[in-house]
Every structure is written in C-alpha cells, then in structure tokens.
XYZ file of C-alpha atoms in Angstrom:
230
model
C 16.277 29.895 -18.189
C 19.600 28.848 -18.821
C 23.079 30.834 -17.900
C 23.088 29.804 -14.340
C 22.537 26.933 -12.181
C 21.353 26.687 -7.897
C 22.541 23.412 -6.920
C 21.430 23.882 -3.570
C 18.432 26.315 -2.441
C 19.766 29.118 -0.457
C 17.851 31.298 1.467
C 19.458 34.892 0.870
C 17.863 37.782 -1.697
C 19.623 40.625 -2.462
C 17.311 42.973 -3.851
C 18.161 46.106 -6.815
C 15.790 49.342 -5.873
C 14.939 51.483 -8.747
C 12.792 49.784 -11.167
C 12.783 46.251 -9.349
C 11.285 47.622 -5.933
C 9.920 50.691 -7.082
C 8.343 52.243 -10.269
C 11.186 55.392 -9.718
C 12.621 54.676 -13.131
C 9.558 56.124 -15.209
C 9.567 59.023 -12.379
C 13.087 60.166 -12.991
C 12.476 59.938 -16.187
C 9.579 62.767 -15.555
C 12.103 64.805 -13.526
C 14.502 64.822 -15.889
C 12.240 66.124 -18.926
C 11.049 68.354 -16.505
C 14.595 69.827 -15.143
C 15.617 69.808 -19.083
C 12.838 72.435 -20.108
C 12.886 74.051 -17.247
C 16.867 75.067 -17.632
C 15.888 75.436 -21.480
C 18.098 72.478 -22.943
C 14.809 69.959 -24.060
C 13.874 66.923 -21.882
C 16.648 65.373 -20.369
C 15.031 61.793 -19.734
C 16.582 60.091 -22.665
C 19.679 60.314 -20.413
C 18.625 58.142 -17.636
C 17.679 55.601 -20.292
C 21.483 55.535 -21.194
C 22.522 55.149 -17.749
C 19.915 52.581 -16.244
C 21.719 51.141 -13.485
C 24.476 52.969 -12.891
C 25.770 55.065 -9.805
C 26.320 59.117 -10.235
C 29.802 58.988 -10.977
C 29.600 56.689 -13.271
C 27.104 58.169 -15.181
C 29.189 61.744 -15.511
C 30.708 60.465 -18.521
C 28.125 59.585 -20.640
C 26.068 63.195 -19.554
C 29.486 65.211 -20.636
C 29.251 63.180 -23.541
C 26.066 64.646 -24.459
C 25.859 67.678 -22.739
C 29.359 68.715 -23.210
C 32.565 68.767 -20.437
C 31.118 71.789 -18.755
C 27.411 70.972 -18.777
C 25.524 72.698 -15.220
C 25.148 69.526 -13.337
C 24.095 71.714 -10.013
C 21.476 73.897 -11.842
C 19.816 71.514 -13.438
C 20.030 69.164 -10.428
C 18.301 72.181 -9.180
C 14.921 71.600 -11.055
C 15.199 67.921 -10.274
C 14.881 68.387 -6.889
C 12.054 70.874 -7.346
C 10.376 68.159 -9.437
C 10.748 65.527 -6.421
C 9.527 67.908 -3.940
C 6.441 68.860 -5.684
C 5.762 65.142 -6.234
C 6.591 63.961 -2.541
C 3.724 67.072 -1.422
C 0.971 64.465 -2.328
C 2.439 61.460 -3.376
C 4.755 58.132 -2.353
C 7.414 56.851 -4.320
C 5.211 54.217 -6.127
C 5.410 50.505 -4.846
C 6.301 48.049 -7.803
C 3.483 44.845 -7.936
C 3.833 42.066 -5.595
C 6.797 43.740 -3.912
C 4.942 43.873 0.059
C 3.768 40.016 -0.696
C 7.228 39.490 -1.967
C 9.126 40.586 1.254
C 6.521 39.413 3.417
C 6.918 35.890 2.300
C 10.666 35.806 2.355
C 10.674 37.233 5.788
C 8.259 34.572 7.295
C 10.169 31.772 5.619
C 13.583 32.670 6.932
C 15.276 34.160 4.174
C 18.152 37.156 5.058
C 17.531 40.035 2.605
C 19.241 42.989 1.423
C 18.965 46.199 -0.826
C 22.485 46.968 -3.408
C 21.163 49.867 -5.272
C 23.508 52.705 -7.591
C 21.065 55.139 -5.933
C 22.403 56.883 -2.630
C 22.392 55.275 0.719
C 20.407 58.164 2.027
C 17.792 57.860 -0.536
C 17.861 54.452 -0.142
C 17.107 54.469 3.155
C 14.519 57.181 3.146
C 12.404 55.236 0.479
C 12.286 51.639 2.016
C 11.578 53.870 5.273
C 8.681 55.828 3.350
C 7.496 52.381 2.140
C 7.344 50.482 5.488
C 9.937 47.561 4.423
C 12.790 48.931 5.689
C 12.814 46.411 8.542
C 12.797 43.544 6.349
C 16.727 43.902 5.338
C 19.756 43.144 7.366
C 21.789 45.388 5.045
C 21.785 48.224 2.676
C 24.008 49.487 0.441
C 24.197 52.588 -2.048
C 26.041 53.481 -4.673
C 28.063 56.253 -2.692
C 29.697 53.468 -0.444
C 32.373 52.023 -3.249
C 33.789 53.835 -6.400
C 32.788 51.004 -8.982
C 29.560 51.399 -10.299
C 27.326 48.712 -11.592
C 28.334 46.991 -14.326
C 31.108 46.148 -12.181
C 30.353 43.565 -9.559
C 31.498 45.494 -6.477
C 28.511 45.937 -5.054
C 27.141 42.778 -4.878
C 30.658 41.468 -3.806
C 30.211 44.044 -0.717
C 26.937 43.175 0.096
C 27.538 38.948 0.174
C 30.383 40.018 2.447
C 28.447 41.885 4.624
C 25.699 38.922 4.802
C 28.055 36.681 5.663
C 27.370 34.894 2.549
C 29.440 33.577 -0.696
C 27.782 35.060 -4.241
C 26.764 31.357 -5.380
C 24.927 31.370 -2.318
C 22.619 34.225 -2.828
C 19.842 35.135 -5.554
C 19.903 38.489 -6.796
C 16.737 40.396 -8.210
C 17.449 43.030 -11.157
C 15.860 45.028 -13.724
C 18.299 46.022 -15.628
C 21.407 45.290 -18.056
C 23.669 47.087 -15.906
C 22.317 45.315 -12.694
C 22.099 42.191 -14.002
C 26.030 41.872 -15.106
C 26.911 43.551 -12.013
C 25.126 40.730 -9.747
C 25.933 37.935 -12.750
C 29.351 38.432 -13.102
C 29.750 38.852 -9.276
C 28.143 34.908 -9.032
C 25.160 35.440 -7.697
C 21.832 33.486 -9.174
C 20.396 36.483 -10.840
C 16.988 36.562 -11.342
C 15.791 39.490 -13.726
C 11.905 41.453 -13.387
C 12.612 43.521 -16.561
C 10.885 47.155 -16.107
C 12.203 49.677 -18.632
C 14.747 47.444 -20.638
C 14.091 44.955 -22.171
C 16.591 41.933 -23.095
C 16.749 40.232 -25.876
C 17.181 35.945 -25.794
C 21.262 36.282 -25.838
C 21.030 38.511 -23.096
C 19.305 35.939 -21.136
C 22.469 33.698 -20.786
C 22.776 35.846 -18.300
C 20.498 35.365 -15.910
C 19.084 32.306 -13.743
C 15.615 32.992 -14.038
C 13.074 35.784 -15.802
C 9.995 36.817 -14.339
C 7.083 39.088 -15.495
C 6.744 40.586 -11.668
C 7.313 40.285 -8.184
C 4.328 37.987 -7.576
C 5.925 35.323 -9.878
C 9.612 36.062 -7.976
C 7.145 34.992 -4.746
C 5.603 31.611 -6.154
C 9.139 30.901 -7.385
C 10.364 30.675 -3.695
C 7.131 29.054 -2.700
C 8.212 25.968 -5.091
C 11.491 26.318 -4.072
C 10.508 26.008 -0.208
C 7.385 23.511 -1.393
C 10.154 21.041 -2.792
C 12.872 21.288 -0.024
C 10.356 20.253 2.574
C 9.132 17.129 0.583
C-alpha cells in the first residue's frame, strides 16, 4: 500500500479502541436506535455513522445539526445507558478477531503499546480491564484528555510524547476515516483494519498498510521481526 513508507522497523503500536479492538461500533449503533425509540424521535444510530471516530465534543455539532440546537442530549443519554446496562447483565464488550493473539505477540517480542481512543479514559480503561489486556499498554489516552478531536492529530501527537517516541517511529492501527487522518497526518505509519467504513482506493494514500483483521496485523509483525533477525 502506498502513502507511507517505514524505513526502519520500529517496535511501538499505538492502538484505536472502538471498532479496531472491539466490535463496540455495531453495539452503539444498537444503543442508539434503541435510546432513539425509546425517547420517541426514531433510531438514532445513523448518527454514530456520521461521527465514527470522533470524541463527544466534537460530535455536538453534527447531532445539533440534526437534532436541532436544543436537542435532550441528557435524556436520551439516559436510555443509552439503560441499553449498556442491560447488555453488560450477561454480556462482555465483544473482542474483535485476532486482537488477544495480536497483543500477545507484540508483548513477547518487545514492542511498547498504547491505546488513543475518542472514547473516555474511564471507559477506556474499564473495557481493556473487562477484557484482560489492560496490562499490555504503557499508556492510555481518551478523548476527554485534549480538546481536539480526531481528525486532528492531537492525540496521537500526545500519546508518541508520552512513549517517548517520535510519530515516524510508531505504527498506528485504525478503523476509521477519522482515525486514520488523525494518526496519518500526525506521522505515524498507519495501518488501517476497516470495520464499519469502508475506504475507497484514493483514500488509501493514506495509509501504510490495509489489513482484513487483526490476525493479518500479527503475521505482518512476524515478517517484520522474521526479516530484521536475518
């Protein structure tokens, strides 16, 4: 895939959550038709569509747009979390494929690893805890701890910083066109696992490399390693 170039194999990931990590994309979807009928305005999970990627405050805009200036953001929110709490009574945020073999390898090989997601640090936190991986990266960072959302590269910028790390230096794993220009356009070797979106050839200038899943983002590194130890 063309866009980007690693002249030199580094060993630092920077992993996107929703949709990359975990199937939560198609779920907030369902919470969001839910929370729409529920509060009697029709489903409501077109609207995550048009905000893939993006941080809360960032997606306020584009809600008023739709919704209107005065739209009930708390009472809806309301049936949201009712959604997520029946869900959570007998099930687990679901794990995307290959993502436990993915962070597995990379931990075993040496690689320093870290989560930049729109999504809250708290919620963050509590679903890489929920999963079992949450001792696999060095640093995590939501969308609540800088004001620029995704597009903008912020995020990744804070997150190299924090790893000690330059952006050429590090690979970044998105799913979507918002992540992806974020971590792009903040230098990092972006390497997209489309879930939802889906990009078109153009778009691909963008990125370093494009896999189907996880498990191909793993035999990727294997190479990688394979040929820096010949």
């Amino acid at each position: 895939m063309t866009g980007q170039t690693a002249n030199v194999h580094k060993k630092t990931v920077i992993f996107d959550m929703d949709g990359l990590m975990f199937d939560s994309e198609r779920l907030c979807i369902r919470a969001y038709d839910y929370a729409g009928e529920k509060y009697g305005v029709g489903k409501l999970g077109y609207l995550v569509l048009e905000t893939l990627g993006m941080n809360h405050a960032a997606s306020q805009p584009i809600w008023k747009k739709y919704l209107g200036e005065n739209y009930d953001a708390a009472g809806i929110r309301r049936y949201v979390d009712e959604f997520y709490e029946d869900f959570h009574k007998n099930s687990k945020m679901p794990v995307k494929k290959g993502l436990y073999r993915l962070v597995e390898y990379l931990s075993t090989h040496g690689y320093d690893m870290a989560v930049a997601s729109s999504t809250s640090t708290k919620t963050v936190i509590a679903n890489l805890e929920e999963a079992q991986i949450r001792q696999y990266f060095k640093v995590v960072i939501g969308g609540d701890q800088l004001k620029a959302s995704k597009p903008a590269p912020d995020i990744y910028l804070m997150a190299c910083e924090c790893l000690g790390r330059s952006p050429s230096e590090c690979y970044a794993l998105e799913d979507s066109r918002n992540g992806v220009l974020s971590a792009s356009s903040a230098g990092c070797m972006t390497i997209m696992v489309p879930d939802i979106w889906q990009p078109d050839d153009e778009f691909l200038n963008h990125v370093h490399k494009k896999f189907e899943d996880l498990d191909e983002v793993r035999d990727y590194f294997t190479k990688m390693d394979m040929e820096d130890s010949e």
